[in-house]
Amino acid sequence: MEARPFNSKEDTVLDVKPLRCLAPMFPAPYGFNTTFTTSGSAPFVCVSPFGSSTSGNGFPPSFHPANGGAANGLADVSPINLDEEPEPTAHTSPSVKKTRRRGRPRLRADSSETDVSEKKPQQRKKPRKITDLSLIFPSSLDPRESVEGVLMTFDALRRRLLQLDETTDATKRADLKAGAIMMANDLRANMGKRIGAVPGVEIGDIFYFRIEMCMVGLHAPSMAGIDYINAKSTETDEPTAVSIVSAGGYENEDGDVDFLIYTGQGGGTGNKHADKKQFDDQKLERGNLALEKSFHKGNLIRVIRSAKDMNCITGKIYIYDGLYKIQESWIDKGKSGFNVFKYKLLREPDQPEGIAVWKRTEQWKASPLSRGRVILPDISSGVETIPVCLVNEVDDAKGPSHFTYATKVRHLRSIDSMRALQGCKCLSVCLPGDANCSCAQQNEGSLPYSSSGLLVSRKAVVYECNSSCACSVNCRNRVTQKGVKLHFEVFRTRGRGWGLRSWDPIRAGTFICEYTGEVYDKVAADDGEEEHYSFRATYVDEKTLKWNHGPELLGEPSNQSEIFKPLPLIIRAKNIGNVARFMNHSCSPNVFWQPVMHDHAEEGYPHIMFFAIKHIPPMTELTFDYGVSSSNVLSTLAGTRGPMKCLCGIPKCRGIFG
DNA sequence: GGACGCTCAACACG
DNA sequence: CCGTGTTGAGCGTC
């Protein structure tokens, strides 16, 4: 149960963590003058089409899409599109989105369960437009923030809708319901089609629903695989392809990470018919025509590839793989003997890795020995069910200084001497909508996790089922108590000590790990001792406070003030700890902490559990916001140690943390 | 501008 | 776990 003692000088340095360096904003786009805004267009803000650089994956900075070429992208970007109040949206523009959704009945946005099920649930209420969103969603000029904000809000909505629907027998598809609400409120980024990079979306970004890519302007169609600018909106009067989704719906394709053979649409393949049999020749129209024209024009095309992910109910995720160009096209015979169009796309050079990262981590998971530069195959010495390997690809450090790996916290007094939680009387498993479940009651009336184990919303405290409960270990209200389920690696960062990342893609709301160590309270701990590798629950960052932002859109009261209360506990992981002790700080984190109770009832000393703020691609460093604790101010005064200088370098960096 | 039709979803059911 | 049936959204097109 102990990790090897290592001796490394700089281990005494706290792992400071910069990261997510967003590209500086360019004052004006480079020579982009064409605007294909399919719509009239709202008050847009111009942002460099080059998007941001590294972030997401810690990959080398920025790839610049081909320049100058005739057919180039445009640069209009709407930040999270609210009905800006400072810019009195004015009569000039707002028309765009209002008029658009008319074509067909929309999903109902409210949760009045009265009108749920008539036989033909046709006329459902369309999502309500919330008027004053500006307070909830301050508009951001930073494209990455806009995109993240849209996705985070969407998923919060989706999880909440799923939770609400479970108690009724309402139709599912919470993704579409949430998407409809987002669209109705113009909560989206990058409206209008563009060629090339999409500001705020980075290569390697992952998605779990097609509608997510639609909302951030990466790929507009909700189902179709080819996105294109229609003929009327282009200068040449020819349709122009902008992006494709390669998701295995057609024969062939795939193969390498550098190229792709893509099959055209139509002819009866795809999903139109259940048998998926082609019954007609494909025609050179719509997406096929657009691809053909793009081939001749040589314009860039975004490629989104899908990958198998068994943790996800749909069984796949989407990975943005960057820009490609069509190298050749031809007509082929499909299995059914009808003509199909084929397009060979070549990946542009010098781009950060996209699908390649995923392929590599999959291989590592299958055979961990194939992971190179390993210092130690399992830093947990077998205590975790999944090994945590230690790697160094950047320098000569041999590993962190000695500590004892422990999957559980160590309290000053025994758990037995603490008050016990009350238990529910649910047989087998707790079910949503069961008013008698006392555990649900403790959690504000709902089970805190979705059926797939995702945290629905942040709360001051989450109560899991426990040893006093009648339900079994299969109950869905037992998530964090079961420990980590991800393939972690502790790795050497560049200049910030050791860090933590995962081989698995992580969906927003996923439980990541507990912060284990020796639990003290403030008084007992205030001895000016070494405070590296310690956790304090005195601060929650803004992004985490906003993680729940579904409620307002559903007309539910905002509970931001209730989702955080400071706790007296301090967890020291200097001598005893787990993977959490390697998580570095960021002012733009992808992980947050959440108090959880599951084995005792001492409110001041809950377990500190970490969850994903957003979808996290494999090999992305996991970080949370350390905050600035008042006790650190005290220790500064005492001359022991002050806040650390933050190196995260994002525009909103506070400068210090710890 | 409105309705219709197209499409490498997503999920439930057996 | 799989096939497959069902209800779909945005957006181009007419």
XYZ file of C-alpha atoms (C1' of nucleotides) in Angstrom:
686
model
C 0.000 0.000 0.000
C 2.751 2.355 -0.424
C 4.343 3.980 -3.307
C 8.010 3.709 -3.843
C 10.058 6.350 -2.143
C 11.345 8.719 -4.694
C 13.750 11.468 -4.329
C 13.433 14.351 -6.538
C 14.421 17.857 -5.766
C 11.647 19.734 -7.233
C 9.099 17.583 -5.614
C 8.891 20.040 -2.875
C 7.525 22.465 -5.342
C 3.835 22.318 -5.445
C 2.516 21.184 -8.712
C 1.518 24.412 -10.205
C -0.452 24.144 -13.256
C -0.949 26.482 -16.044
C -2.936 25.247 -18.855
C -5.595 25.988 -21.282
C -3.810 28.870 -22.695
C -6.362 30.400 -24.861
C -5.105 32.121 -27.875
C -5.026 35.820 -27.649
C -7.845 37.493 -29.348
C -7.047 38.999 -32.643
C -8.544 42.381 -33.037
C -9.746 41.685 -36.480
C -10.041 38.796 -38.787
C -7.373 38.314 -41.301
C -8.783 38.784 -44.705
C -12.029 37.256 -44.359
C -14.617 39.251 -46.027
C -17.109 36.839 -47.247
C -19.966 36.264 -44.988
C -22.134 33.340 -45.541
C -24.357 33.935 -42.686
C -27.246 31.984 -43.856
C -29.482 34.173 -41.923
C -29.861 37.845 -41.617
C -27.576 37.884 -38.709
C -27.612 39.240 -35.331
C -25.125 41.445 -33.633
C -22.087 39.400 -34.224
C -18.720 39.903 -32.814
C -15.764 39.344 -34.981
C -13.276 36.893 -33.720
C -10.328 35.356 -35.339
C -11.355 32.289 -37.199
C -8.196 30.632 -36.108
C -9.794 29.789 -32.900
C -7.780 29.094 -29.923
C -4.782 27.023 -29.722
C -3.659 24.348 -27.512
C -5.787 23.964 -24.519
C -7.888 20.930 -24.613
C -5.144 18.499 -25.075
C -2.017 20.235 -24.206
C -1.048 19.939 -27.776
C 1.151 22.323 -29.569
C -0.449 25.541 -30.427
C -2.489 26.394 -33.158
C -2.914 25.204 -36.548
C -3.734 27.851 -38.993
C -6.110 26.939 -41.692
C -5.031 27.550 -45.149
C -4.914 31.106 -45.846
C -5.748 33.326 -48.540
C -7.363 30.737 -50.704
C -10.300 31.752 -52.667
C -12.864 29.997 -50.675
C -12.158 30.935 -47.212
C -14.087 30.903 -44.079
C -15.676 33.801 -42.572
C -15.269 35.173 -39.244
C -18.507 36.079 -37.734
C -18.951 34.672 -34.357
C -21.657 35.261 -31.993
C -20.633 34.830 -28.464
C -23.150 32.986 -26.477
C -25.944 34.538 -28.268
C -28.149 36.167 -25.846
C -30.468 38.863 -26.542
C -27.832 41.261 -25.554
C -29.182 44.014 -23.554
C -26.299 46.364 -23.760
C -26.608 46.246 -27.469
C -30.284 46.773 -27.724
C -30.495 44.049 -30.198
C -32.355 46.519 -32.070
C -34.760 46.203 -34.698
C -32.172 45.498 -37.290
C -31.404 41.976 -36.592
C -33.284 39.967 -34.154
C -35.493 38.545 -36.770
C -33.180 35.784 -37.670
C -33.766 33.247 -35.091
C -37.242 34.107 -34.192
C -38.589 33.285 -37.538
C -36.623 30.209 -38.107
C -38.332 27.806 -35.883
C -41.735 27.583 -37.240
C -41.669 24.667 -39.487
C -42.775 22.002 -37.133
C -44.072 21.562 -33.666
C -41.459 21.696 -31.026
C -40.902 19.794 -27.931
C -42.446 21.024 -24.832
C -40.112 22.854 -22.636
C -41.929 23.003 -19.431
C -42.558 20.107 -17.237
C -46.235 20.376 -16.651
C -47.085 16.776 -16.749
C -50.712 17.225 -17.496
C -50.537 17.296 -21.236
C -48.019 14.578 -21.491
C -49.619 11.814 -23.341
C -52.304 12.195 -25.788
C -52.206 9.709 -28.521
C -50.867 12.120 -31.060
C -48.679 14.286 -28.944
C -48.432 16.658 -31.830
C -48.935 20.158 -30.633
C -46.478 20.285 -27.868
C -45.628 23.626 -26.480
C -42.574 25.107 -27.960
C -39.770 25.986 -25.649
C -40.253 29.152 -23.827
C -37.990 32.031 -24.501
C -36.504 33.292 -21.321
C -36.199 37.004 -21.472
C -33.512 37.986 -19.092
C -30.704 35.600 -19.662
C -27.971 38.131 -19.464
C -27.681 37.776 -15.748
C -27.378 34.070 -15.975
C -25.177 33.917 -18.996
C -22.953 36.903 -19.230
C -21.791 37.072 -22.764
C -18.217 36.217 -23.324
C -15.980 37.535 -26.009
C -13.712 34.598 -25.676
C -14.817 31.963 -28.168
C -13.605 29.071 -26.081
C -15.590 30.279 -23.126
C -18.664 30.719 -25.259
C -18.423 27.222 -26.607
C -17.805 25.720 -23.206
C -20.648 27.719 -21.739
C -23.061 26.492 -24.360
C -22.061 22.882 -23.929
C -22.063 23.036 -20.168
C -25.496 24.588 -20.054
C -26.853 22.151 -22.567
C -25.691 19.166 -20.606
C -26.932 20.531 -17.302
C -30.314 20.986 -18.914
C -30.205 17.568 -20.443
C -29.392 15.844 -17.188
C -32.125 17.694 -15.361
C -34.709 16.947 -18.041
C -33.772 13.307 -17.898
C -34.245 13.372 -14.163
C -37.655 14.997 -14.497
C -38.767 12.650 -17.252
C -37.937 9.606 -15.222
C -40.648 10.342 -12.740
C -43.236 10.515 -15.485
C -43.486 8.284 -18.473
C -42.650 11.114 -20.779
C -40.785 10.461 -23.953
C -37.089 10.557 -23.470
C -34.698 12.225 -25.901
C -33.633 14.723 -23.325
C -30.890 15.739 -25.733
C -33.418 17.048 -28.222
C -35.499 18.720 -25.578
C -32.501 20.462 -24.110
C -31.320 21.362 -27.587
C -34.678 22.884 -28.442
C -34.597 25.049 -25.351
C -31.076 26.164 -26.110
C -31.972 27.025 -29.685
C -35.135 28.868 -28.696
C -33.081 31.036 -26.387
C -30.281 31.561 -28.844
C -27.887 29.914 -26.487
C -25.481 28.796 -29.143
C -22.165 29.751 -30.550
C -20.877 30.388 -34.054
C -24.123 30.855 -35.846
C -23.821 30.859 -39.582
C -21.807 28.407 -41.564
C -18.130 28.811 -42.095
C -15.313 27.039 -43.803
C -12.361 25.936 -41.760
C -11.752 26.146 -38.044
C -14.589 27.056 -35.726
C -13.622 29.533 -33.006
C -13.664 27.963 -29.588
C -13.786 24.408 -30.863
C -10.495 22.582 -30.738
C -9.198 19.510 -32.422
C -9.683 16.591 -30.103
C -12.835 17.989 -28.518
C -15.370 15.271 -27.880
C -19.137 15.263 -28.123
C -21.835 12.865 -27.033
C -24.732 14.104 -29.141
C -25.079 15.392 -32.649
C -27.019 18.348 -31.350
C -24.007 19.468 -29.343
C -21.997 19.938 -32.509
C -24.909 21.798 -33.993
C -25.063 24.239 -31.097
C -21.435 25.252 -31.298
C -21.390 25.648 -35.066
C -19.210 22.667 -35.800
C -21.722 20.671 -37.802
C -25.217 21.991 -38.310
C -27.436 19.123 -39.480
C -29.008 17.194 -36.655
C -28.724 13.916 -38.509
C -27.175 14.282 -41.935
C -23.514 13.544 -42.333
C -22.626 16.289 -44.754
C -22.934 19.944 -43.866
C -22.718 22.469 -46.662
C -23.400 26.045 -47.545
C -26.219 26.200 -50.012
C -25.633 27.467 -53.505
C -27.436 30.741 -53.052
C -25.234 31.760 -50.183
C -21.969 31.382 -52.002
C -20.384 33.734 -54.452
C -20.010 31.101 -57.085
C -23.574 29.878 -56.839
C -22.288 26.450 -56.045
C -22.834 24.550 -52.834
C -19.761 24.215 -50.673
C -19.169 21.417 -48.154
C -17.949 22.542 -44.741
C -17.966 19.460 -42.553
C -18.703 15.760 -42.460
C -19.455 13.249 -39.750
C -17.961 9.838 -40.233
C -19.944 7.657 -37.911
C -20.119 4.258 -39.512
C -23.546 4.584 -41.070
C -22.297 3.655 -44.501
C -20.083 0.985 -45.936
C -16.316 1.192 -45.653
C -14.274 4.246 -44.708
C -11.965 4.634 -41.734
C -8.577 2.988 -41.860
C -5.929 5.509 -41.097
C -5.708 8.608 -38.995
C -4.392 10.626 -41.915
C -7.044 10.025 -44.484
C -10.611 8.926 -44.843
C -12.772 7.416 -47.550
C -16.199 8.898 -47.234
C -19.349 7.640 -48.891
C -21.843 10.095 -50.281
C -25.420 10.286 -49.116
C -28.676 9.107 -50.570
C -29.727 6.008 -52.455
C -31.523 4.643 -49.448
C -28.613 3.987 -47.177
C -28.006 5.657 -43.888
C -30.880 5.591 -41.519
C -33.748 6.339 -43.752
C -34.766 2.756 -44.018
C -34.479 0.258 -41.292
C -32.884 -2.381 -43.435
C -30.166 0.027 -44.400
C -30.112 -1.509 -47.798
C -29.369 0.670 -50.709
C -32.108 0.539 -53.310
C -31.140 3.264 -55.706
C -28.174 5.007 -57.221
C -26.855 7.960 -55.329
C -27.322 11.213 -57.161
C -25.003 14.122 -57.564
C -27.100 16.485 -55.514
C -27.226 17.984 -52.026
C -24.264 16.940 -49.947
C -22.734 14.892 -52.733
C -22.759 17.860 -55.054
C -21.301 20.053 -52.358
C -18.461 17.619 -51.789
C -17.813 17.446 -55.509
C -17.639 21.219 -55.772
C -15.431 21.408 -52.728
C -13.145 18.881 -54.298
C -12.628 21.112 -57.308
C -12.317 24.245 -55.234
C -9.972 22.563 -52.811
C -11.539 24.076 -49.745
C -11.011 22.795 -46.240
C -13.497 20.448 -44.681
C -13.930 19.737 -41.013
C -14.052 16.088 -40.124
C -15.773 14.620 -37.104
C -15.097 10.956 -36.547
C -16.922 8.664 -34.217
C -15.388 6.159 -31.852
C -16.761 3.322 -29.807
C -17.307 4.149 -26.167
C -19.018 1.507 -24.152
C -19.514 3.780 -21.178
C -21.941 5.744 -23.231
C -25.402 4.410 -23.856
C -25.315 5.250 -27.523
C -22.062 3.335 -27.713
C -20.116 6.045 -29.446
C -18.675 9.463 -29.073
C -17.750 12.052 -31.663
C -14.273 13.453 -31.930
C -13.439 16.572 -33.876
C -10.448 15.539 -35.941
C -9.573 18.788 -37.662
C -9.362 19.913 -41.264
C -9.134 17.779 -44.346
C -9.134 18.342 -48.085
C -10.705 16.137 -50.699
C -8.019 14.477 -52.767
C -10.134 12.550 -55.208
C -13.659 11.422 -55.866
C -15.102 8.565 -57.844
C -18.206 6.502 -58.345
C -18.283 3.024 -56.924
C -20.705 0.157 -56.705
C -22.132 -0.462 -53.251
C -22.859 -3.926 -51.910
C -26.345 -3.780 -53.291
C -25.013 -3.005 -56.738
C -26.075 0.599 -56.904
C -23.841 3.554 -57.486
C -22.313 5.347 -54.568
C -20.069 8.387 -54.508
C -16.739 8.053 -52.807
C -14.515 10.836 -51.573
C -11.002 10.451 -50.342
C -10.085 13.101 -47.803
C -6.538 13.869 -46.708
C -5.824 15.323 -43.317
C -4.038 18.661 -43.439
C -0.511 18.476 -42.049
C 0.707 20.074 -38.825
C -2.489 19.804 -36.895
C -2.749 18.652 -33.305
C -3.758 15.036 -32.969
C -7.428 14.199 -32.833
C -8.616 10.653 -33.343
C -5.015 9.493 -33.120
C -4.951 10.190 -29.402
C -8.034 8.126 -28.884
C -6.649 5.224 -30.885
C -3.491 5.234 -28.863
C -5.194 5.262 -25.495
C -7.477 2.459 -26.606
C -4.440 0.414 -27.371
C -2.892 1.196 -24.020
C -6.034 0.122 -22.269
C -5.981 -3.169 -24.114
C -2.294 -3.762 -23.408
C -0.829 -1.406 -20.836
C 2.663 -2.578 -21.641
C 2.446 -0.798 -24.966
C 2.477 2.501 -23.124
C 6.031 3.768 -23.360
C 8.013 5.911 -20.920
C 6.488 4.207 -17.935
C 8.320 4.651 -14.661
C 5.935 2.597 -12.600
C 3.064 0.494 -13.954
C 0.860 1.113 -10.940
C 1.552 3.877 -8.501
C -1.269 2.537 -6.313
C 0.510 -0.782 -5.879
C -2.671 -2.621 -6.671
C -4.956 -0.788 -4.295
C -6.978 0.706 -7.097
C -8.878 -1.759 -9.224
C -7.445 -0.147 -12.326
C -3.688 0.453 -12.294
C -2.483 4.042 -12.246
C 0.702 4.246 -14.216
C 3.412 6.804 -13.716
C 5.036 8.216 -16.817
C 7.598 10.820 -17.665
C 7.964 11.955 -21.241
C 9.624 15.277 -20.586
C 12.611 15.102 -18.256
C 14.663 12.960 -15.905
C 12.545 13.117 -12.775
C 12.041 9.654 -11.441
C 8.787 10.209 -9.678
C 7.089 12.122 -6.908
C 8.420 11.968 -3.370
C 7.292 9.169 -1.161
C 3.733 8.893 -0.003
C 1.403 6.098 0.958
C -1.334 5.393 -1.506
C -4.747 5.104 0.106
C -8.162 4.925 -1.488
C -9.900 6.122 1.649
C -9.575 9.127 3.893
C -8.176 8.735 7.369
C -10.101 10.519 10.084
C -8.830 11.608 13.451
C -11.412 9.394 15.058
C -12.946 6.211 13.853
C -15.985 6.082 11.636
C -17.664 3.908 14.217
C -17.661 6.717 16.694
C -19.438 8.998 14.263
C -23.148 9.368 13.873
C -24.656 7.066 11.285
C -26.672 8.110 8.290
C -30.265 7.122 8.056
C -31.090 4.551 5.457
C -33.884 4.070 2.977
C -36.157 1.070 2.851
C -36.114 0.596 -0.876
C -35.951 -3.013 -1.935
C -33.351 -3.932 -4.500
C -32.646 -0.476 -5.869
C -33.911 3.041 -5.333
C -36.163 4.151 -8.134
C -36.776 7.649 -9.404
C -40.158 9.009 -8.495
C -40.494 6.915 -5.359
C -41.761 9.401 -2.815
C -41.029 6.992 0.002
C -37.318 6.798 -0.623
C -35.770 8.672 2.259
C -32.474 8.966 0.421
C -34.139 10.800 -2.438
C -35.806 13.045 0.114
C -32.477 13.959 1.609
C -31.278 14.907 -1.861
C -33.996 17.493 -2.396
C -36.464 14.937 -3.642
C -34.560 13.363 -6.511
C -31.871 10.793 -6.914
C -28.692 12.779 -7.446
C -27.280 10.602 -10.213
C -28.668 9.707 -13.612
C -29.195 6.091 -14.536
C -25.774 6.057 -16.109
C -24.153 7.383 -12.966
C -23.660 11.035 -13.908
C -24.145 13.688 -11.274
C -27.197 15.697 -12.271
C -26.440 18.916 -10.457
C -24.126 20.296 -7.860
C -25.444 20.492 -4.323
C -24.114 21.529 -0.964
C -24.056 17.847 -0.079
C -24.965 14.656 -1.900
C -26.264 11.775 0.210
C -25.566 8.361 -1.204
C -27.213 5.179 -0.064
C -25.266 3.523 2.707
C -24.989 0.566 5.002
C -28.214 1.451 6.754
C -30.143 1.262 3.503
C -32.136 -1.745 2.425
C -31.141 -1.339 -1.197
C -28.393 -3.349 -2.819
C -24.992 -2.328 -4.064
C -26.521 -2.065 -7.513
C -28.587 0.897 -6.436
C -27.813 3.852 -8.629
C -27.407 6.082 -5.604
C -24.078 4.453 -4.867
C -21.524 5.957 -7.159
C -18.535 7.510 -5.497
C -18.423 4.908 -2.740
C -17.454 2.352 -5.353
C -14.220 4.090 -6.175
C -12.559 5.126 -9.391
C -13.371 3.555 -12.702
C -11.048 5.457 -15.000
C -7.658 4.599 -16.426
C -5.529 7.300 -14.895
C -1.948 8.151 -15.414
C 0.237 10.415 -13.327
C 2.517 12.220 -15.746
C 5.314 14.726 -15.785
C 4.111 18.133 -16.917
C 6.288 20.777 -18.461
C 7.276 23.009 -15.611
C 4.504 22.227 -13.199
C 5.604 19.086 -11.526
C 3.389 16.052 -11.799
C -0.128 16.037 -13.105
C -3.084 13.736 -13.599
C -4.884 12.694 -16.758
C -7.038 9.890 -18.062
C -6.871 7.438 -20.922
C -10.636 7.384 -21.048
C -12.794 10.111 -22.477
C -14.775 11.571 -19.593
C -18.298 12.792 -19.912
C -19.515 15.860 -18.018
C -20.869 14.825 -14.639
C -18.731 11.709 -14.367
C -17.303 10.840 -10.980
C -13.535 11.071 -11.192
C -12.035 10.378 -7.792
C -12.080 11.247 -4.133
C -9.537 13.491 -2.475
C -8.094 11.135 0.100
C -5.621 11.855 2.837
C -5.591 12.673 6.508
C -8.603 14.660 7.589
C -8.128 17.455 10.067
C -10.211 20.378 11.025
C -8.997 23.888 10.749
C -8.027 24.282 14.369
C -6.059 21.106 14.653
C -4.275 21.776 11.418
C -3.292 25.345 11.974
C 0.259 24.747 12.958
C 1.978 26.379 10.054
C 2.997 23.049 8.733
C 3.768 22.231 5.179
C 0.599 22.750 3.219
C 1.525 21.350 -0.122
C -0.726 18.553 -1.128
C -3.640 19.599 0.981
C -7.239 20.349 0.263
C -9.454 23.008 1.775
C -13.124 23.402 1.129
C -13.311 27.127 1.439
C -13.785 28.213 -2.124
C -15.724 27.315 -5.212
C -14.971 28.877 -8.545
C -17.482 30.635 -10.724
C -17.612 27.972 -13.377
C -18.502 25.362 -10.822
C -21.189 27.570 -9.342
C -22.705 27.782 -12.789
C -22.555 24.111 -13.461
C -26.251 23.727 -12.743
C -27.489 26.302 -15.098
C -30.433 24.299 -16.237
C -32.896 25.325 -13.590
C -33.446 28.877 -14.762
C -34.210 27.740 -18.260
C -36.810 25.391 -16.931
C -38.362 28.059 -14.806
C -37.005 26.499 -11.668
C -35.549 28.684 -8.954
C -31.853 29.241 -9.053
C -30.148 27.709 -6.122
C -26.669 28.972 -6.640
C -26.374 30.217 -3.116
C -27.287 26.816 -1.765
C -24.841 24.689 -3.625
C -21.808 25.706 -1.679
C -21.022 26.201 1.933
C -17.491 26.349 3.273
C -16.392 23.404 5.360
C -13.978 23.293 8.259
C -12.111 20.275 7.043
C -8.603 20.100 5.720
C -7.387 17.004 3.955
C -3.662 16.470 3.930
C -2.335 14.254 1.216
C 1.335 14.874 1.765
C 1.937 11.524 3.424
C -1.174 9.619 2.526
C -3.239 10.128 -0.568
C -4.438 8.988 -3.958
C -4.452 10.266 -7.526
C -6.274 13.413 -6.479
C -3.133 14.791 -4.865
C -1.641 15.122 -8.342
C -4.372 17.300 -9.731
C -2.988 20.725 -10.486
C -4.663 24.056 -10.216
C -6.277 25.955 -13.053
C -8.334 29.103 -13.141
C -10.237 27.414 -15.948
C -10.681 23.935 -14.509
C -12.343 20.875 -15.992
C -13.095 19.244 -12.649
C -14.901 20.387 -9.503
C -15.336 18.996 -6.021
C -18.572 17.969 -4.417
C -19.161 16.942 -0.815
C -20.674 13.477 -0.544
C -21.867 11.535 2.495
C -21.969 7.787 2.454
C -20.494 6.232 5.569
C -21.146 8.613 8.413
C -23.304 11.620 9.194
C -20.813 14.207 10.420
C -21.830 17.088 8.207
C -18.623 19.024 8.574
C -16.478 16.211 7.243
C -18.003 14.861 4.084
C -16.031 13.024 1.457
C -14.629 15.349 -1.156
C -15.467 13.865 -4.517
C -14.420 15.208 -7.891
C -16.635 15.311 -10.963
C -16.097 16.396 -14.550
C -17.303 19.896 -15.337
C -17.373 19.200 -19.053
C -16.546 16.462 -21.522
C -12.843 15.795 -21.239
C -10.932 14.189 -24.109
C -8.464 11.433 -23.279
C -4.994 12.615 -22.220
C -6.224 16.031 -21.158
C -4.834 17.126 -17.833
C -7.383 17.117 -15.041
C -7.425 20.290 -12.989
C -9.576 22.016 -10.460
C -9.614 25.493 -9.023
C -7.735 25.544 -5.757
C -9.195 28.915 -4.924
C -7.645 31.352 -2.519
C -8.190 30.279 1.011
C -8.378 32.648 3.891
C -6.103 30.439 5.886
C -3.467 30.975 3.293
C -3.753 34.649 3.808
C -3.141 33.898 7.442
C -0.174 31.765 6.744
C 1.181 34.480 4.551
C 0.979 36.841 7.452
C 2.627 34.263 9.615
C 5.391 34.136 7.094
C 5.110 30.458 6.528
C 3.855 30.292 3.048
C 1.681 32.359 0.827
C -0.524 31.731 -2.109
C 1.211 30.247 -5.088
C 1.741 32.170 -8.243
C -0.577 30.852 -10.865
C 0.857 29.955 -14.227
C -2.318 29.055 -15.962
C -2.169 32.057 -18.212
C -5.769 32.198 -19.233
C -7.274 35.623 -19.746
C -9.214 35.476 -16.524
C -6.415 34.093 -14.421
C -6.545 35.419 -10.885
C -2.795 35.367 -10.575
C -2.562 33.421 -7.372
C -4.091 30.363 -5.850
C -3.700 28.004 -2.967
C -42.419 32.679 -45.547
C -44.273 28.231 -44.923
C -44.454 23.409 -45.567
C -42.035 19.297 -46.987
C -38.524 16.082 -47.307
C -33.856 14.535 -46.450
C -30.578 12.579 -43.275
C -23.925 8.169 -40.964
C -29.805 9.937 -34.081
C -30.932 8.149 -30.038
C -33.351 5.157 -27.550
C -36.786 1.504 -26.424
C -38.046 -2.952 -27.144
C -37.682 -7.868 -28.074
C -25.832 -7.998 -27.006
C -28.006 -7.587 -31.384
C -31.376 -6.101 -34.824
C -35.009 -3.154 -35.714
C -38.837 -0.053 -35.175
C -40.184 4.744 -33.759
C -39.984 9.349 -33.371
C -37.179 12.760 -34.541
C -34.265 18.214 -35.475
C -32.287 21.496 -38.391
C -31.922 23.107 -42.579
C -32.082 23.060 -47.792
C -35.400 23.198 -51.211
C -39.512 24.090 -53.477
